[in-house]
mmCIF file with all atom_site columns, C-alpha atoms in Angstrom:
data_model
loop_
_atom_site.group_PDB
_atom_site.id
_atom_site.type_symbol
_atom_site.label_atom_id
_atom_site.label_alt_id
_atom_site.label_comp_id
_atom_site.label_asym_id
_atom_site.label_entity_id
_atom_site.label_seq_id
_atom_site.pdbx_PDB_ins_code
_atom_site.Cartn_x
_atom_site.Cartn_y
_atom_site.Cartn_z
_atom_site.occupancy
_atom_site.B_iso_or_equiv
_atom_site.pdbx_formal_charge
_atom_site.auth_seq_id
_atom_site.auth_comp_id
_atom_site.auth_asym_id
_atom_site.auth_atom_id
_atom_site.pdbx_PDB_model_num
ATOM 1   C CA . MET A 1 1   ? -21.773 -21.765 -30.559 1.00 46.00 ? 7   MET A CA 1
ATOM 2   C CA . THR A 1 2   ? -23.366 -19.701 -33.337 1.00 49.00 ? 8   THR A CA 1
ATOM 3   C CA . ASP A 1 3   ? -21.342 -19.174 -36.317 1.00 53.00 ? 9   ASP A CA 1
ATOM 4   C CA . GLY A 1 4   ? -18.016 -19.720 -34.539 1.00 50.00 ? 10  GLY A CA 1
ATOM 5   C CA . VAL A 1 5   ? -18.980 -17.334 -31.848 1.00 51.00 ? 11  VAL A CA 1
ATOM 6   C CA . ALA A 1 6   ? -19.515 -18.765 -28.229 1.00 51.00 ? 12  ALA A CA 1
ATOM 7   C CA . VAL A 1 7   ? -22.909 -17.329 -26.964 1.00 50.00 ? 13  VAL A CA 1
ATOM 8   C CA . LEU A 1 8   ? -23.844 -17.701 -23.445 1.00 48.00 ? 14  LEU A CA 1
ATOM 9   C CA . SER A 1 9   ? -27.371 -17.847 -22.339 1.00 47.00 ? 15  SER A CA 1
ATOM 10  C CA . PRO A 1 10  ? -28.802 -15.289 -19.600 1.00 47.00 ? 16  PRO A CA 1
ATOM 11  C CA . ALA A 1 11  ? -29.132 -18.625 -17.289 1.00 45.00 ? 17  ALA A CA 1
ATOM 12  C CA . GLU A 1 12  ? -25.475 -18.954 -17.463 1.00 50.00 ? 18  GLU A CA 1
ATOM 13  C CA . GLY A 1 13  ? -24.947 -15.734 -15.512 1.00 46.00 ? 19  GLY A CA 1
ATOM 14  C CA . LEU A 1 14  ? -23.879 -12.795 -17.880 1.00 43.00 ? 20  LEU A CA 1
ATOM 15  C CA . CYS A 1 15  ? -22.688 -10.657 -14.841 1.00 46.00 ? 21  CYS A CA 1
ATOM 16  C CA . GLN A 1 16  ? -20.130 -13.211 -14.037 1.00 47.00 ? 22  GLN A CA 1
ATOM 17  C CA . THR A 1 17  ? -18.848 -13.616 -17.839 1.00 55.00 ? 23  THR A CA 1
ATOM 18  C CA . GLU A 1 18  ? -19.159 -10.025 -19.057 1.00 81.00 ? 24  GLU A CA 1
ATOM 19  C CA . LEU A 1 19  ? -16.062 -9.993  -21.103 1.00 90.00 ? 25  LEU A CA 1
ATOM 20  C CA . MET A 1 20  ? -14.709 -6.974  -23.001 1.00 96.00 ? 26  MET A CA 1
ATOM 21  C CA . LEU A 1 21  ? -12.122 -5.940  -25.256 1.00 97.00 ? 27  LEU A CA 1
ATOM 22  C CA . VAL A 1 22  ? -10.122 -2.672  -24.654 1.00 98.00 ? 28  VAL A CA 1
ATOM 23  C CA . ALA A 1 23  ? -7.749  -1.240  -26.949 1.00 98.00 ? 29  ALA A CA 1
ATOM 24  C CA . PHE A 1 24  ? -5.470  1.400   -25.291 1.00 99.00 ? 30  PHE A CA 1
ATOM 25  C CA . SER A 1 25  ? -2.585  3.619   -25.841 1.00 98.00 ? 31  SER A CA 1
ATOM 26  C CA . VAL A 1 26  ? -0.582  5.330   -23.109 1.00 97.00 ? 32  VAL A CA 1
ATOM 27  C CA . ALA A 1 27  ? 2.401   7.673   -23.643 1.00 95.00 ? 33  ALA A CA 1
ATOM 28  C CA . PRO A 1 28  ? 4.350   10.105  -21.558 1.00 94.00 ? 34  PRO A CA 1
ATOM 29  C CA . SER A 1 29  ? 4.945   13.819  -21.798 1.00 90.00 ? 35  SER A CA 1
ATOM 30  C CA . GLY A 1 30  ? 6.922   16.376  -20.062 1.00 85.00 ? 36  GLY A CA 1
ATOM 31  C CA . THR A 1 31  ? 9.906   15.982  -17.701 1.00 78.00 ? 37  THR A CA 1
ATOM 32  C CA . PRO A 1 32  ? 10.415  12.466  -16.001 1.00 74.00 ? 38  PRO A CA 1
ATOM 33  C CA . ALA A 1 33  ? 9.256   12.704  -12.392 1.00 62.00 ? 39  ALA A CA 1
ATOM 34  C CA . ALA A 1 34  ? 11.703  11.207  -9.953  1.00 63.00 ? 40  ALA A CA 1
ATOM 35  C CA . GLY A 1 35  ? 11.673  7.471   -9.986  1.00 64.00 ? 41  GLY A CA 1
ATOM 36  C CA . PRO A 1 36  ? 12.814  4.442   -11.654 1.00 65.00 ? 42  PRO A CA 1
ATOM 37  C CA . ALA A 1 37  ? 12.897  5.658   -15.153 1.00 64.00 ? 43  ALA A CA 1
ATOM 38  C CA . PRO A 1 38  ? 16.201  6.854   -16.503 1.00 66.00 ? 44  PRO A CA 1
ATOM 39  C CA . ALA A 1 39  ? 16.632  10.450  -17.465 1.00 66.00 ? 45  ALA A CA 1
ATOM 40  C CA . ASN A 1 40  ? 17.628  9.735   -21.138 1.00 72.00 ? 46  ASN A CA 1
ATOM 41  C CA . ALA A 1 41  ? 14.594  7.381   -21.406 1.00 76.00 ? 47  ALA A CA 1
ATOM 42  C CA . SER A 1 42  ? 12.541  7.312   -24.792 1.00 86.00 ? 48  SER A CA 1
ATOM 43  C CA . VAL A 1 43  ? 8.795   6.852   -25.389 1.00 90.00 ? 49  VAL A CA 1
ATOM 44  C CA . HIS A 1 44  ? 9.451   3.284   -26.501 1.00 92.00 ? 50  HIS A CA 1
ATOM 45  C CA . ASP A 1 45  ? 10.892  2.722   -23.017 1.00 93.00 ? 51  ASP A CA 1
ATOM 46  C CA . ALA A 1 46  ? 7.651   3.693   -21.470 1.00 94.00 ? 52  ALA A CA 1
ATOM 47  C CA . VAL A 1 47  ? 5.504   1.754   -23.639 1.00 96.00 ? 53  VAL A CA 1
ATOM 48  C CA . ALA A 1 48  ? 7.505   -1.249  -22.995 1.00 97.00 ? 54  ALA A CA 1
ATOM 49  C CA . ALA A 1 49  ? 6.998   -0.584  -19.326 1.00 97.00 ? 55  ALA A CA 1
ATOM 50  C CA . ALA A 1 50  ? 3.170   -0.674  -19.907 1.00 98.00 ? 56  ALA A CA 1
ATOM 51  C CA . VAL A 1 51  ? 3.227   -3.588  -22.398 1.00 98.00 ? 57  VAL A CA 1
ATOM 52  C CA . LYS A 1 52  ? 5.431   -5.463  -19.657 1.00 98.00 ? 58  LYS A CA 1
ATOM 53  C CA . VAL A 1 53  ? 2.321   -4.855  -17.122 1.00 99.00 ? 59  VAL A CA 1
ATOM 54  C CA . VAL A 1 54  ? -0.099  -6.238  -19.815 1.00 99.00 ? 60  VAL A CA 1
ATOM 55  C CA . ARG A 1 55  ? 1.830   -9.340  -20.434 1.00 98.00 ? 61  ARG A CA 1
ATOM 56  C CA . GLU A 1 56  ? 2.397   -10.128 -16.882 1.00 98.00 ? 62  GLU A CA 1
ATOM 57  C CA . SER A 1 57  ? -1.351  -9.930  -16.195 1.00 98.00 ? 63  SER A CA 1
ATOM 58  C CA . GLY A 1 58  ? -2.001  -13.130 -17.889 1.00 97.00 ? 64  GLY A CA 1
ATOM 59  C CA . LEU A 1 59  ? -5.073  -11.700 -19.822 1.00 98.00 ? 65  LEU A CA 1
ATOM 60  C CA . PRO A 1 60  ? -5.305  -12.439 -23.549 1.00 97.00 ? 66  PRO A CA 1
ATOM 61  C CA . ASN A 1 61  ? -3.466  -9.468  -25.149 1.00 98.00 ? 67  ASN A CA 1
ATOM 62  C CA . ARG A 1 62  ? -2.355  -8.381  -28.543 1.00 97.00 ? 68  ARG A CA 1
ATOM 63  C CA . THR A 1 63  ? 0.109   -5.335  -29.110 1.00 97.00 ? 69  THR A CA 1
ATOM 64  C CA . ASP A 1 64  ? 0.516   -3.620  -32.698 1.00 96.00 ? 70  ASP A CA 1
ATOM 65  C CA . ALA A 1 65  ? 2.208   -0.426  -33.772 1.00 95.00 ? 71  ALA A CA 1
ATOM 66  C CA . MET A 1 66  ? -0.714  1.879   -32.210 1.00 96.00 ? 72  MET A CA 1
ATOM 67  C CA . PHE A 1 67  ? -2.667  -0.002  -29.520 1.00 98.00 ? 73  PHE A CA 1
ATOM 68  C CA . THR A 1 68  ? -2.498  -2.737  -27.076 1.00 98.00 ? 74  THR A CA 1
ATOM 69  C CA . THR A 1 69  ? -5.754  -4.796  -26.882 1.00 98.00 ? 75  THR A CA 1
ATOM 70  C CA . ILE A 1 70  ? -6.786  -6.759  -23.803 1.00 98.00 ? 76  ILE A CA 1
ATOM 71  C CA . GLU A 1 71  ? -9.663  -9.149  -23.241 1.00 97.00 ? 77  GLU A CA 1
ATOM 72  C CA . GLY A 1 72  ? -11.186 -9.836  -19.727 1.00 96.00 ? 78  GLY A CA 1
ATOM 73  C CA . GLU A 1 73  ? -13.692 -8.756  -17.101 1.00 94.00 ? 79  GLU A CA 1
ATOM 74  C CA . TRP A 1 74  ? -14.241 -5.252  -16.501 1.00 93.00 ? 80  TRP A CA 1
ATOM 75  C CA . ASP A 1 75  ? -12.490 -5.090  -13.168 1.00 95.00 ? 81  ASP A CA 1
ATOM 76  C CA . GLU A 1 76  ? -9.434  -7.043  -14.180 1.00 96.00 ? 82  GLU A CA 1
ATOM 77  C CA . VAL A 1 77  ? -9.101  -5.191  -17.589 1.00 97.00 ? 83  VAL A CA 1
ATOM 78  C CA . MET A 1 78  ? -9.332  -1.776  -15.864 1.00 97.00 ? 84  MET A CA 1
ATOM 79  C CA . ASP A 1 79  ? -6.852  -2.695  -13.259 1.00 98.00 ? 85  ASP A CA 1
ATOM 80  C CA . VAL A 1 80  ? -4.410  -3.619  -15.761 1.00 99.00 ? 86  VAL A CA 1
ATOM 81  C CA . VAL A 1 81  ? -4.794  -0.219  -17.778 1.00 99.00 ? 87  VAL A CA 1
ATOM 82  C CA . ARG A 1 82  ? -4.619  1.577   -14.584 1.00 98.00 ? 88  ARG A CA 1
ATOM 83  C CA . ARG A 1 83  ? -1.197  -0.277  -13.603 1.00 98.00 ? 89  ARG A CA 1
ATOM 84  C CA . ALA A 1 84  ? 0.156   0.248   -17.270 1.00 98.00 ? 90  ALA A CA 1
ATOM 85  C CA . THR A 1 85  ? -0.511  4.151   -17.045 1.00 98.00 ? 91  THR A CA 1
ATOM 86  C CA . GLU A 1 86  ? 0.980   4.024   -13.594 1.00 97.00 ? 92  GLU A CA 1
ATOM 87  C CA . ALA A 1 87  ? 4.079   2.480   -15.094 1.00 96.00 ? 93  ALA A CA 1
ATOM 88  C CA . VAL A 1 88  ? 4.160   5.045   -17.969 1.00 96.00 ? 94  VAL A CA 1
ATOM 89  C CA . GLY A 1 89  ? 3.850   7.745   -15.387 1.00 93.00 ? 95  GLY A CA 1
ATOM 90  C CA . HIS A 1 90  ? 7.355   7.246   -14.140 1.00 91.00 ? 96  HIS A CA 1
ATOM 91  C CA . TYR A 1 91  ? 8.593   8.573   -17.555 1.00 92.00 ? 97  TYR A CA 1
ATOM 92  C CA . GLY A 1 92  ? 6.971   11.961  -17.674 1.00 90.00 ? 98  GLY A CA 1
ATOM 93  C CA . GLU A 1 93  ? 5.025   14.352  -15.502 1.00 89.00 ? 99  GLU A CA 1
ATOM 94  C CA . ARG A 1 94  ? 1.921   13.905  -17.583 1.00 94.00 ? 100 ARG A CA 1
ATOM 95  C CA . VAL A 1 95  ? 0.482   10.784  -19.215 1.00 96.00 ? 101 VAL A CA 1
ATOM 96  C CA . SER A 1 96  ? -1.940  10.548  -22.183 1.00 97.00 ? 102 SER A CA 1
ATOM 97  C CA . LEU A 1 97  ? -4.320  7.748   -22.316 1.00 98.00 ? 103 LEU A CA 1
ATOM 98  C CA . VAL A 1 98  ? -6.640  6.811   -25.119 1.00 98.00 ? 104 VAL A CA 1
ATOM 99  C CA . LEU A 1 99  ? -8.912  3.926   -24.655 1.00 98.00 ? 105 LEU A CA 1
ATOM 100 C CA . LYS A 1 100 ? -11.578 2.098   -26.827 1.00 98.00 ? 106 LYS A CA 1
ATOM 101 C CA . ALA A 1 101 ? -13.741 -0.569  -25.399 1.00 96.00 ? 107 ALA A CA 1
ATOM 102 C CA . ASP A 1 102 ? -16.134 -3.208  -27.011 1.00 95.00 ? 108 ASP A CA 1
ATOM 103 C CA . ILE A 1 103 ? -18.418 -4.605  -24.325 1.00 92.00 ? 109 ILE A CA 1
ATOM 104 C CA . ARG A 1 104 ? -20.630 -7.264  -25.568 1.00 87.00 ? 110 ARG A CA 1
ATOM 105 C CA . PRO A 1 105 ? -21.930 -9.485  -22.758 1.00 82.00 ? 111 PRO A CA 1
ATOM 106 C CA . GLY A 1 106 ? -22.060 -13.234 -23.431 1.00 81.00 ? 112 GLY A CA 1
ATOM 107 C CA . TYR A 1 107 ? -19.270 -13.313 -25.939 1.00 83.00 ? 113 TYR A CA 1
ATOM 108 C CA . TYR A 1 108 ? -15.488 -14.443 -25.218 1.00 85.00 ? 114 TYR A CA 1
ATOM 109 C CA . GLY A 1 109 ? -12.590 -15.217 -27.407 1.00 90.00 ? 115 GLY A CA 1
ATOM 110 C CA . GLU A 1 110 ? -13.323 -12.068 -29.436 1.00 92.00 ? 116 GLU A CA 1
ATOM 111 C CA . LEU A 1 111 ? -9.594  -11.021 -29.545 1.00 91.00 ? 117 LEU A CA 1
ATOM 112 C CA . THR A 1 112 ? -8.976  -13.538 -32.110 1.00 92.00 ? 118 THR A CA 1
ATOM 113 C CA . GLY A 1 113 ? -12.642 -14.351 -33.165 1.00 91.00 ? 119 GLY A CA 1
ATOM 114 C CA . LYS A 1 114 ? -13.240 -11.058 -34.693 1.00 88.00 ? 120 LYS A CA 1
ATOM 115 C CA . VAL A 1 115 ? -10.088 -11.169 -36.696 1.00 90.00 ? 121 VAL A CA 1
ATOM 116 C CA . GLU A 1 116 ? -10.982 -14.783 -37.835 1.00 93.00 ? 122 GLU A CA 1
ATOM 117 C CA . ARG A 1 117 ? -14.487 -13.590 -38.996 1.00 92.00 ? 123 ARG A CA 1
ATOM 118 C CA . LEU A 1 118 ? -13.139 -10.803 -40.974 1.00 93.00 ? 124 LEU A CA 1
ATOM 119 C CA . GLU A 1 119 ? -10.287 -13.102 -42.782 1.00 94.00 ? 125 GLU A CA 1
ATOM 120 C CA . ALA A 1 120 ? -13.175 -15.510 -43.644 1.00 94.00 ? 126 ALA A CA 1
ATOM 121 C CA . ALA A 1 121 ? -15.321 -12.565 -45.056 1.00 94.00 ? 127 ALA A CA 1
ATOM 122 C CA . LEU A 1 122 ? -12.394 -11.511 -47.017 1.00 94.00 ? 128 LEU A CA 1
ATOM 123 C CA . GLY A 1 123 ? -11.674 -14.785 -48.299 1.00 92.00 ? 129 GLY A CA 1
ATOM 124 C CA . GLN A 1 124 ? -15.306 -15.314 -49.407 1.00 84.00 ? 130 GLN A CA 1
ATOM 125 C CA . ALA A 1 125 ? -15.253 -11.644 -50.985 1.00 75.00 ? 131 ALA A CA 1
ATOM 126 C CA . GLY A 1 126 ? -12.142 -12.447 -52.790 1.00 66.00 ? 132 GLY A CA 1
ATOM 127 C CA . THR A 1 127 ? -13.615 -15.541 -54.585 1.00 64.00 ? 133 THR A CA 1
ATOM 128 C CA . ALA A 1 128 ? -16.864 -14.138 -55.022 1.00 57.00 ? 134 ALA A CA 1
ATOM 129 C CA . GLY A 1 129 ? -15.454 -11.219 -57.051 1.00 52.00 ? 135 GLY A CA 1
ATOM 130 C CA . LYS A 1 130 ? -13.626 -13.648 -59.384 1.00 55.00 ? 136 LYS A CA 1
ATOM 131 C CA . GLU A 1 131 ? -16.543 -15.657 -60.445 1.00 51.00 ? 137 GLU A CA 1
ATOM 132 C CA . GLY A 1 132 ? -17.270 -15.375 -64.226 1.00 49.00 ? 138 GLY A CA 1
ATOM 133 C CA . GLN A 1 133 ? -14.158 -13.314 -65.066 1.00 48.00 ? 139 GLN A CA 1
ATOM 134 C CA . GLU A 1 134 ? -12.293 -16.223 -66.797 1.00 46.00 ? 140 GLU A CA 1
#
């Protein structure tokens, strides 16, 4: 470990451990297609269907007001995004997908690790600015 970040060496097979973070947002538009979605469904119903797919995947994930972030290997993450998008497709004739990825071979646990390092930096910055002000 380096500064709380687990780093894998090339000898450990980076191809097998290329984890990534993907933040995505998916929303329907237009008239719902024939299917399982009720005619009076709201966007939050469609988003709930997508988040359900993500949570059932078993991959580490976090949902906030704007995006759902997933951590995993390329194929498994993209499969979850595809299935979540398909779930939303039942709520409209068209689907909008916004996707952002952080691909950093050799690192894992970044869903929480990035935030922990940020909070630590904020804590240090908060005390550094107060020195000599008393």
